[in-house]
Short mmCIF file of C-alpha atoms and ligand atoms in Angstrom, two decimals:
data_model
loop_
_atom_site.label_atom_id
_atom_site.label_comp_id
_atom_site.label_asym_id
_atom_site.label_seq_id
_atom_site.Cartn_x
_atom_site.Cartn_y
_atom_site.Cartn_z
CA MET I 1 100.62 93.51 105.61
CA GLY I 2 99.47 90.73 103.40
CA SER I 3 97.52 92.85 100.97
CA ILE I 4 98.84 92.90 97.43
CA ARG I 5 98.95 96.39 96.03
CA PRO I 6 100.56 97.38 92.77
CA ILE I 7 103.36 99.64 93.94
CA PHE I 8 103.11 101.78 90.78
CA ALA I 9 99.77 103.10 92.03
CA GLY I 10 101.89 105.63 93.89
CA MET I 11 100.48 108.03 96.46
CA LYS I 12 97.22 109.10 94.94
CA TRP I 13 94.58 110.80 97.10
CA ASN I 14 92.49 107.64 97.25
CA ARG I 15 95.20 105.87 99.25
CA ILE I 16 93.89 108.01 102.13
CA LEU I 17 90.31 107.46 103.31
CA GLY I 18 87.86 110.32 103.74
CA HIS I 19 89.02 113.91 104.33
CA ASN I 20 87.38 115.06 101.12
CA ARG I 21 87.25 118.67 102.26
CA VAL I 22 91.01 118.77 102.90
CA LYS I 23 91.74 117.05 99.59
CA ARG I 24 89.53 119.52 97.71
CA LEU I 25 91.04 122.55 99.45
CA LEU I 26 94.56 121.42 98.64
CA SER I 27 93.60 120.58 95.05
CA THR I 28 92.04 124.00 94.55
CA ALA I 29 95.13 125.68 95.99
CA LEU I 30 97.30 123.62 93.66
CA ARG I 31 95.14 124.37 90.60
CA THR I 32 95.10 128.11 91.25
CA GLY I 33 98.77 128.31 92.21
CA ARG I 34 97.87 129.42 95.74
CA LEU I 35 99.40 126.63 97.77
CA PRO I 36 100.70 128.29 100.93
CA GLN I 37 104.38 128.19 101.64
CA ALA I 38 103.72 126.47 104.97
CA LEU I 39 100.86 124.14 105.83
CA LEU I 40 100.06 122.63 109.20
CA LEU I 41 97.88 119.51 109.20
CA THR I 42 96.53 118.84 112.69
CA GLY I 43 94.48 115.92 113.97
CA PRO I 44 94.78 112.70 115.99
CA GLU I 45 97.43 110.10 115.21
CA GLY I 46 96.57 107.55 112.56
CA VAL I 47 93.97 109.56 110.63
CA GLY I 48 96.16 110.04 107.56
CA LYS I 49 97.87 113.43 108.00
CA ASN I 50 101.22 112.26 106.64
CA GLY I 51 99.45 110.35 103.88
CA LEU I 52 97.64 113.52 102.82
CA ALA I 53 100.96 115.38 102.75
CA LEU I 54 102.51 112.62 100.60
CA ALA I 55 99.54 112.59 98.21
CA LEU I 56 99.89 116.36 97.92
CA ALA I 57 103.60 115.96 97.20
CA SER I 58 102.77 113.41 94.48
CA ALA I 59 100.31 115.80 92.85
CA VAL I 60 102.87 118.62 93.04
CA PHE I 61 105.66 116.54 91.50
CA CYS I 62 103.60 114.55 88.94
CA GLU I 63 104.51 115.07 85.29
CA SER I 64 100.92 114.72 84.07
CA PRO I 65 98.49 115.26 86.92
CA SER I 66 94.78 114.75 86.33
CA ASP I 67 92.14 117.34 87.20
CA ASP I 68 88.46 116.47 87.35
CA ASP I 69 87.52 119.90 88.74
CA THR I 70 87.32 118.37 92.20
CA LEU I 71 90.75 116.87 92.76
CA VAL I 72 94.10 117.52 91.18
CA ASP I 73 95.67 114.09 91.46
CA SER I 74 98.94 112.46 90.49
CA CYS I 75 98.87 110.07 87.52
CA GLY I 76 100.48 107.20 89.40
CA THR I 77 102.59 106.07 86.45
CA CYS I 78 105.10 108.79 85.48
CA ARG I 79 108.69 108.80 86.67
CA SER I 80 107.92 111.19 89.54
CA CYS I 81 104.99 109.05 90.66
CA MET I 82 107.15 105.91 90.57
CA GLN I 83 109.68 107.69 92.74
CA MET I 84 106.93 108.83 95.10
CA ALA I 85 105.61 105.27 95.31
CA HIS I 86 108.89 104.43 97.06
CA LEU I 87 109.08 107.80 98.84
CA ALA I 88 112.33 108.28 96.97
CA HIS I 89 111.60 111.46 95.01
CA PRO I 90 114.67 113.72 95.04
CA ASN I 91 112.53 116.79 95.81
CA LEU I 92 110.80 115.20 98.78
CA ARG I 93 112.35 115.54 102.21
CA ILE I 94 110.86 113.83 105.23
CA ILE I 95 111.85 114.92 108.71
CA HIS I 96 110.78 112.80 111.65
CA ALA I 97 111.83 112.17 115.23
CA LEU I 98 114.93 110.08 115.87
CA PRO I 99 115.89 107.99 118.89
CA ALA I 100 117.84 110.01 121.44
CA GLY I 101 121.57 109.46 121.27
CA LYS I 102 121.21 106.97 118.43
CA GLY I 103 123.16 107.59 115.27
CA ASP I 104 125.15 110.42 116.78
CA THR I 105 128.64 109.01 116.93
CA ASP I 106 128.85 105.25 116.82
CA ASP I 107 129.05 104.03 113.23
CA GLU I 108 127.47 100.69 113.98
CA MET I 109 124.49 102.37 115.60
CA LYS I 110 124.23 104.63 112.61
CA ALA I 111 124.00 101.68 110.23
CA GLU I 112 121.29 100.16 112.39
CA LEU I 113 119.37 103.41 112.39
CA ILE I 114 119.63 103.71 108.61
CA ASP I 115 118.13 100.21 108.33
CA ASP I 116 115.32 101.21 110.71
CA ILE I 117 114.56 104.31 108.68
CA ARG I 118 114.62 102.38 105.42
CA SER I 119 112.10 99.85 106.69
CA MET I 120 110.00 102.64 108.16
CA LEU I 121 109.82 104.35 104.75
CA GLU I 122 109.01 101.04 103.07
CA ALA I 123 106.19 100.48 105.56
CA THR I 124 104.82 103.97 104.89
CA SER I 125 104.98 103.54 101.12
CA GLU I 126 102.98 100.34 101.49
CA ASN I 127 100.63 101.72 104.13
CA PRO I 128 100.45 105.52 104.33
CA TYR I 129 99.01 105.24 107.86
CA SER I 130 102.15 103.58 109.13
CA PRO I 131 103.87 105.94 111.60
CA LEU I 132 106.82 107.92 110.27
CA ARG I 133 109.04 107.29 113.25
CA PRO I 134 111.67 104.64 113.84
CA ASP I 135 111.46 102.60 117.06
CA GLY I 136 112.38 104.56 120.16
CA ALA I 137 112.25 107.94 118.40
CA THR I 138 111.83 110.84 120.78
CA GLN I 139 112.68 114.13 119.16
CA ILE I 140 113.50 116.10 116.03
CA ARG I 141 116.86 117.72 116.61
CA ILE I 142 118.48 120.91 115.44
CA GLY I 143 120.94 119.02 113.22
CA GLN I 144 118.04 117.73 111.14
CA ILE I 145 116.63 121.23 110.66
CA ARG I 146 120.07 122.60 109.73
CA GLU I 147 120.41 119.82 107.18
CA ILE I 148 117.11 120.84 105.58
CA LYS I 149 118.17 124.49 105.49
CA ARG I 150 121.41 123.50 103.75
CA SER I 151 119.65 121.43 101.13
CA LEU I 152 117.02 124.12 100.52
CA SER I 153 119.69 126.73 99.92
CA MET I 154 121.18 124.57 97.15
CA SER I 155 118.13 125.30 95.03
CA ALA I 156 120.08 125.43 91.81
CA MET I 157 120.93 121.76 92.18
CA GLN I 158 117.39 120.47 91.79
CA ALA I 159 114.84 121.55 89.26
CA GLY I 160 111.16 121.83 90.12
CA ARG I 161 109.20 122.32 93.30
CA ARG I 162 110.19 120.75 96.55
CA LEU I 163 108.19 119.60 99.51
CA VAL I 164 109.45 119.12 103.03
CA LEU I 165 107.28 117.00 105.31
CA LEU I 166 107.90 117.57 108.99
CA SER I 167 106.09 114.67 110.63
CA GLU I 168 104.78 115.27 114.17
CA ALA I 169 106.47 118.65 114.14
CA HIS I 170 105.83 119.22 117.86
CA GLU I 171 108.60 116.70 118.49
CA MET I 172 111.16 119.35 117.55
CA THR I 173 113.39 120.34 120.45
CA ILE I 174 113.25 124.01 121.39
CA GLU I 175 116.56 124.60 119.54
CA ALA I 176 115.19 122.84 116.47
CA SER I 177 111.96 124.88 116.70
CA ASN I 178 113.86 128.15 116.78
CA ALA I 179 116.01 127.10 113.84
CA PHE I 180 112.90 126.04 111.93
CA LEU I 181 111.21 129.36 112.68
CA LYS I 182 114.00 131.08 110.75
CA THR I 183 113.33 128.80 107.77
CA LEU I 184 109.67 129.81 107.93
CA GLU I 185 110.63 133.47 108.04
CA GLU I 186 112.78 133.23 104.92
CA PRO I 187 110.60 131.48 102.38
CA HIS I 188 112.37 129.53 99.68
CA PRO I 189 110.65 129.87 96.37
CA ASP I 190 109.22 126.63 95.03
CA THR I 191 109.39 124.97 98.43
CA ILE I 192 106.31 123.84 100.32
CA LEU I 193 106.71 123.06 104.00
CA VAL I 194 104.10 120.67 105.36
CA LEU I 195 104.00 120.16 109.10
CA THR I 196 101.82 117.49 110.65
CA SER I 197 101.03 117.32 114.33
CA SER I 198 98.75 115.41 116.67
CA LYS I 199 99.71 117.79 119.49
CA PRO I 200 99.80 121.25 117.90
CA GLU I 201 99.49 122.87 121.33
CA ARG I 202 103.12 121.86 121.87
CA LEU I 203 104.30 123.81 118.84
CA LEU I 204 105.73 127.30 119.20
CA GLN I 205 102.89 129.76 118.67
CA THR I 206 105.17 131.70 116.33
CA ILE I 207 105.44 128.60 114.13
CA VAL I 208 101.70 127.94 114.13
CA SER I 209 100.92 131.54 113.21
CA ARG I 210 103.14 131.31 110.12
CA CYS I 211 101.40 128.21 108.79
CA GLN I 212 98.02 127.74 107.26
CA GLU I 213 96.35 125.17 109.50
CA LEU I 214 94.04 122.48 108.16
CA GLN I 215 92.28 120.19 110.60
CA VAL I 216 92.18 116.50 109.73
CA ALA I 217 89.27 114.92 111.58
CA PRO I 218 89.01 111.37 112.96
CA LEU I 219 87.63 108.87 110.44
CA ASP I 220 84.18 107.46 110.89
CA ASP I 221 83.67 103.85 111.95
CA ALA I 222 82.44 102.83 108.51
CA ASP I 223 85.70 104.02 106.90
CA ILE I 224 87.77 102.17 109.49
CA HIS I 225 85.65 99.06 108.99
CA HIS I 226 86.16 99.26 105.22
CA TYR I 227 89.91 99.79 105.59
CA LEU I 228 90.32 96.84 107.95
CA ILE I 229 88.63 94.51 105.47
CA SER I 230 90.07 95.85 102.22
CA GLU I 231 93.63 96.67 103.30
CA LEU I 232 94.33 94.47 106.30
CA ALA I 233 92.34 91.42 105.17
CA CYS I 234 90.25 91.35 108.35
CA THR I 235 87.12 89.28 108.52
CA SER I 236 83.95 91.29 108.72
CA GLU I 237 83.42 90.12 112.34
CA ASP I 238 86.90 91.21 113.41
CA ALA I 239 86.47 94.56 111.67
CA ALA I 240 83.13 95.08 113.43
CA LEU I 241 84.77 94.27 116.75
CA VAL I 242 87.75 96.57 116.26
CA ALA I 243 86.29 99.58 114.40
CA PRO I 244 84.32 101.03 117.34
CA PHE I 245 87.48 101.11 119.47
CA ALA I 246 89.64 102.83 116.93
CA GLN I 247 88.27 106.29 117.71
CA GLY I 248 88.67 107.25 114.09
CA SER I 249 92.33 106.26 113.91
CA ILE I 250 93.77 103.59 111.62
CA SER I 251 96.83 103.21 113.83
CA LYS I 252 94.64 102.62 116.90
CA ALA I 253 92.66 100.04 114.92
CA GLN I 254 95.92 98.29 114.05
CA ALA I 255 97.01 98.34 117.68
CA PHE I 256 93.71 96.68 118.63
CA LEU I 257 94.17 94.07 115.92
CA ALA I 258 97.52 93.13 117.39
CA GLU I 259 95.80 92.41 120.71
CA ASP I 260 93.86 89.30 121.54
CA MET I 261 90.50 91.07 121.44
CA ARG I 262 88.49 87.86 121.29
CA GLY I 263 90.34 86.48 124.30
CA TYR I 264 89.67 89.70 126.23
CA ARG I 265 86.04 89.56 125.29
CA GLN I 266 85.78 85.97 126.49
CA ASP I 267 87.30 87.09 129.80
CA ILE I 268 84.67 89.80 130.02
CA VAL I 269 81.84 87.37 129.31
CA ASP I 270 83.17 84.96 131.95
CA LEU I 271 83.42 87.80 134.45
CA LEU I 272 79.85 88.87 133.77
CA ARG I 273 78.64 85.29 134.09
CA THR I 274 80.29 84.97 137.50
CA THR I 275 79.01 88.39 138.57
CA ALA I 276 75.48 87.40 137.60
CA LYS I 277 75.44 84.14 139.55
CA PRO I 278 72.45 84.20 141.90
CA ARG I 279 74.50 83.22 144.97
CA ASP I 280 77.97 82.20 146.18
CA PHE I 281 79.60 84.43 143.61
CA ARG I 282 82.15 86.24 145.75
CA ALA I 283 85.00 83.72 145.98
CA ASP I 284 84.72 82.87 142.27
CA LEU I 285 84.62 86.48 141.30
CA VAL I 286 87.67 87.42 143.34
CA ALA I 287 89.62 84.49 141.88
CA ARG I 288 88.61 85.40 138.35
CA ILE I 289 89.49 89.06 138.85
CA HIS I 290 92.94 88.10 140.07
CA ASP I 291 93.41 85.87 137.02
CA ILE I 292 92.37 88.63 134.67
CA ALA I 293 94.21 91.50 136.32
CA ASP I 294 97.41 89.48 136.43
CA GLY I 295 99.83 90.72 133.82
CA ARG I 296 97.39 93.15 132.24
CA ASN I 297 98.74 96.63 131.90
CA LYS I 298 96.69 99.80 131.94
CA THR I 299 96.15 99.86 128.17
CA ARG I 300 94.88 96.29 128.13
CA MET I 301 92.59 97.02 131.05
CA GLU I 302 91.22 99.98 129.08
CA TYR I 303 90.54 97.68 126.12
CA MET I 304 88.68 95.34 128.44
CA LEU I 305 86.54 98.12 129.86
CA SER I 306 85.69 99.22 126.32
CA LEU I 307 84.78 95.66 125.37
CA LEU I 308 82.62 95.35 128.47
CA LEU I 309 80.82 98.57 127.60
CA LEU I 310 80.26 97.40 124.05
CA TRP I 311 78.93 94.05 125.22
CA LEU I 312 76.49 95.65 127.66
CA ARG I 313 75.33 98.16 125.04
CA ASP I 314 74.58 95.27 122.69
CA ALA I 315 72.62 93.48 125.43
CA HIS I 316 70.80 96.73 126.21
CA ALA I 317 69.89 97.20 122.54
CA LEU I 318 68.57 93.64 122.31
CA ALA I 319 66.54 94.14 125.53
CA LEU I 320 65.02 97.37 124.19
CA VAL I 321 64.60 96.65 120.47
CA GLY I 322 64.51 92.87 120.35
CA PRO I 323 66.22 90.55 117.87
CA GLU I 324 66.20 93.22 115.13
CA ALA I 325 68.62 95.41 117.11
CA HIS I 326 71.84 96.38 115.40
CA ILE I 327 74.68 95.03 117.53
CA VAL I 328 78.46 95.17 117.31
CA ASN I 329 79.25 91.71 118.69
CA SER I 330 77.22 90.08 115.96
CA ASP I 331 78.95 86.72 116.39
CA GLN I 332 77.72 86.66 120.02
CA ARG I 333 74.08 87.27 119.23
CA GLU I 334 72.88 84.11 120.95
CA ALA I 335 74.73 84.65 124.22
CA LEU I 336 73.77 88.32 124.19
CA SER I 337 70.10 87.50 123.61
CA ARG I 338 70.09 85.12 126.58
CA PHE I 339 71.72 87.79 128.74
CA ALA I 340 69.28 90.44 127.51
CA ALA I 341 66.32 88.19 128.24
CA ALA I 342 67.56 87.35 131.74
CA PHE I 343 68.32 90.99 132.64
CA ALA I 344 65.88 92.99 130.55
CA ASP I 345 64.92 95.07 133.63
CA ALA I 346 68.50 95.68 134.76
CA ASP I 347 69.73 99.22 135.40
CA PHE I 348 71.95 99.55 132.30
CA GLY I 349 72.59 103.22 133.02
CA GLY I 350 73.98 102.20 136.40
CA MET I 351 76.33 99.73 134.69
CA TYR I 352 77.58 102.38 132.25
CA ARG I 353 78.27 104.72 135.16
CA ALA I 354 80.17 101.96 136.99
CA ILE I 355 82.35 101.48 133.88
CA GLU I 356 82.99 105.18 133.68
CA ARG I 357 84.09 105.27 137.32
CA ALA I 358 86.39 102.30 136.68
CA SER I 359 87.85 104.02 133.65
CA ASN I 360 88.56 107.14 135.71
CA ALA I 361 90.18 105.02 138.41
CA LEU I 362 92.41 103.38 135.79
CA SER I 363 93.53 106.73 134.50
CA ARG I 364 94.51 107.62 138.08
CA ASN I 365 96.68 104.47 138.05
CA VAL I 366 94.57 102.52 140.52
CA THR I 367 95.69 98.86 140.30
CA PRO I 368 93.57 96.59 138.09
CA VAL I 369 92.23 94.44 140.96
CA LEU I 370 91.01 97.52 142.80
CA VAL I 371 89.39 98.77 139.61
CA LEU I 372 87.64 95.52 138.73
CA LEU I 373 86.24 94.58 142.14
CA PRO I 374 84.13 97.72 142.75
CA LEU I 375 83.20 97.73 139.06
CA LEU I 376 81.75 94.23 139.12
CA LEU I 377 80.01 94.73 142.46
CA GLY I 378 78.46 97.86 140.95
CA ILE I 379 77.40 95.90 137.88
CA ARG I 380 75.90 93.20 140.09
CA ARG I 381 73.82 95.78 141.96
CA ALA I 382 72.63 97.20 138.64
CA LEU I 383 71.84 93.75 137.23
CA PHE I 384 69.60 92.92 140.17
CA ALA I 385 68.30 96.46 140.79
CA SER I 386 64.70 95.79 139.78
CA ARG I 387 64.57 92.48 141.69
CA SER I 388 65.77 93.98 144.96
CA LYS I 389 63.24 96.79 144.48
CA ALA I 390 60.50 94.23 143.87
CA ALA I 391 61.56 92.28 146.96
CA ALA I 392 61.58 95.38 149.14
ZN1 ZN P 401 102.57 111.17 87.67
#
């Protein structure tokens, strides 16, 4: 990902942003020897649940952990920490979904899958927010749970405590879930089971009730902003553009970064310009909408609606507060100020409602053209609301 990070830093708590309450709770449990046998970390994707589990594992395995009365943290330099830095500690087991049918019989496929998993683990050791799932993974199967049970029963083979991370545990098949339930019912001493899940409602209730659940909340925009700049080498402008869309999730922020956000925003500005033309706008608008809707899938259309909302909010803020207003699209201040000055009396609330209706239509799979046309006509009405009132 471009950023140079000394790999020997390992998986200390500070690799994961925020979540101080969860870190403190786990540290206290570790210090007092009261770490539950089974933990369930729930929260949206990309907020650092697996990273927290790995930092906990590092602290559990570390040969000389530090304790500042707040956090019990791994040292980052001992042999265990070096192994954790590569997610290669012998007492760490990571279970994650696998692609259906892949790696079952065909040896060649198996080799390919092993490569996929190796690069997935490398990516996670470099960036703990990287998803623990190879491409095309769909489910955690019973064979994987049986394998864990076998290795846990060979406790004499490995000294020390062990930690099993079950990433996105709700991806277990029903057979796997039932097999795992038995593992939960027969605790292995010195083994900590950590389940993570972004959809805990899909887990068997009997599994949930045997785990201690800790909720991992979405990150705040400032944390995301900081991460984008410090870890992903974003410019401050790009980070400001992306952070509000990430909804507290690093993985969502990364997905946005991979998109041509500036290009989408330019499309939005062009659309607004056409919509706001005093007359003869219809033919232009229809042509532009067709251009924009062409080849844009639902997700990209959602990005565009979010960008439109953000742009209008900035214009609204400038119209209300003036040049001192805090805006997200700071590199567009000039264009936004002109827009705000021209439409200071516009019905911004009406525009927000039009975007909300468009967003609902998109989620009902209405085609992009039929989402954009009523949206922009609604925005036009709202832009000229005060003028038509004055004329009436
Ligand atoms: Zn250590």
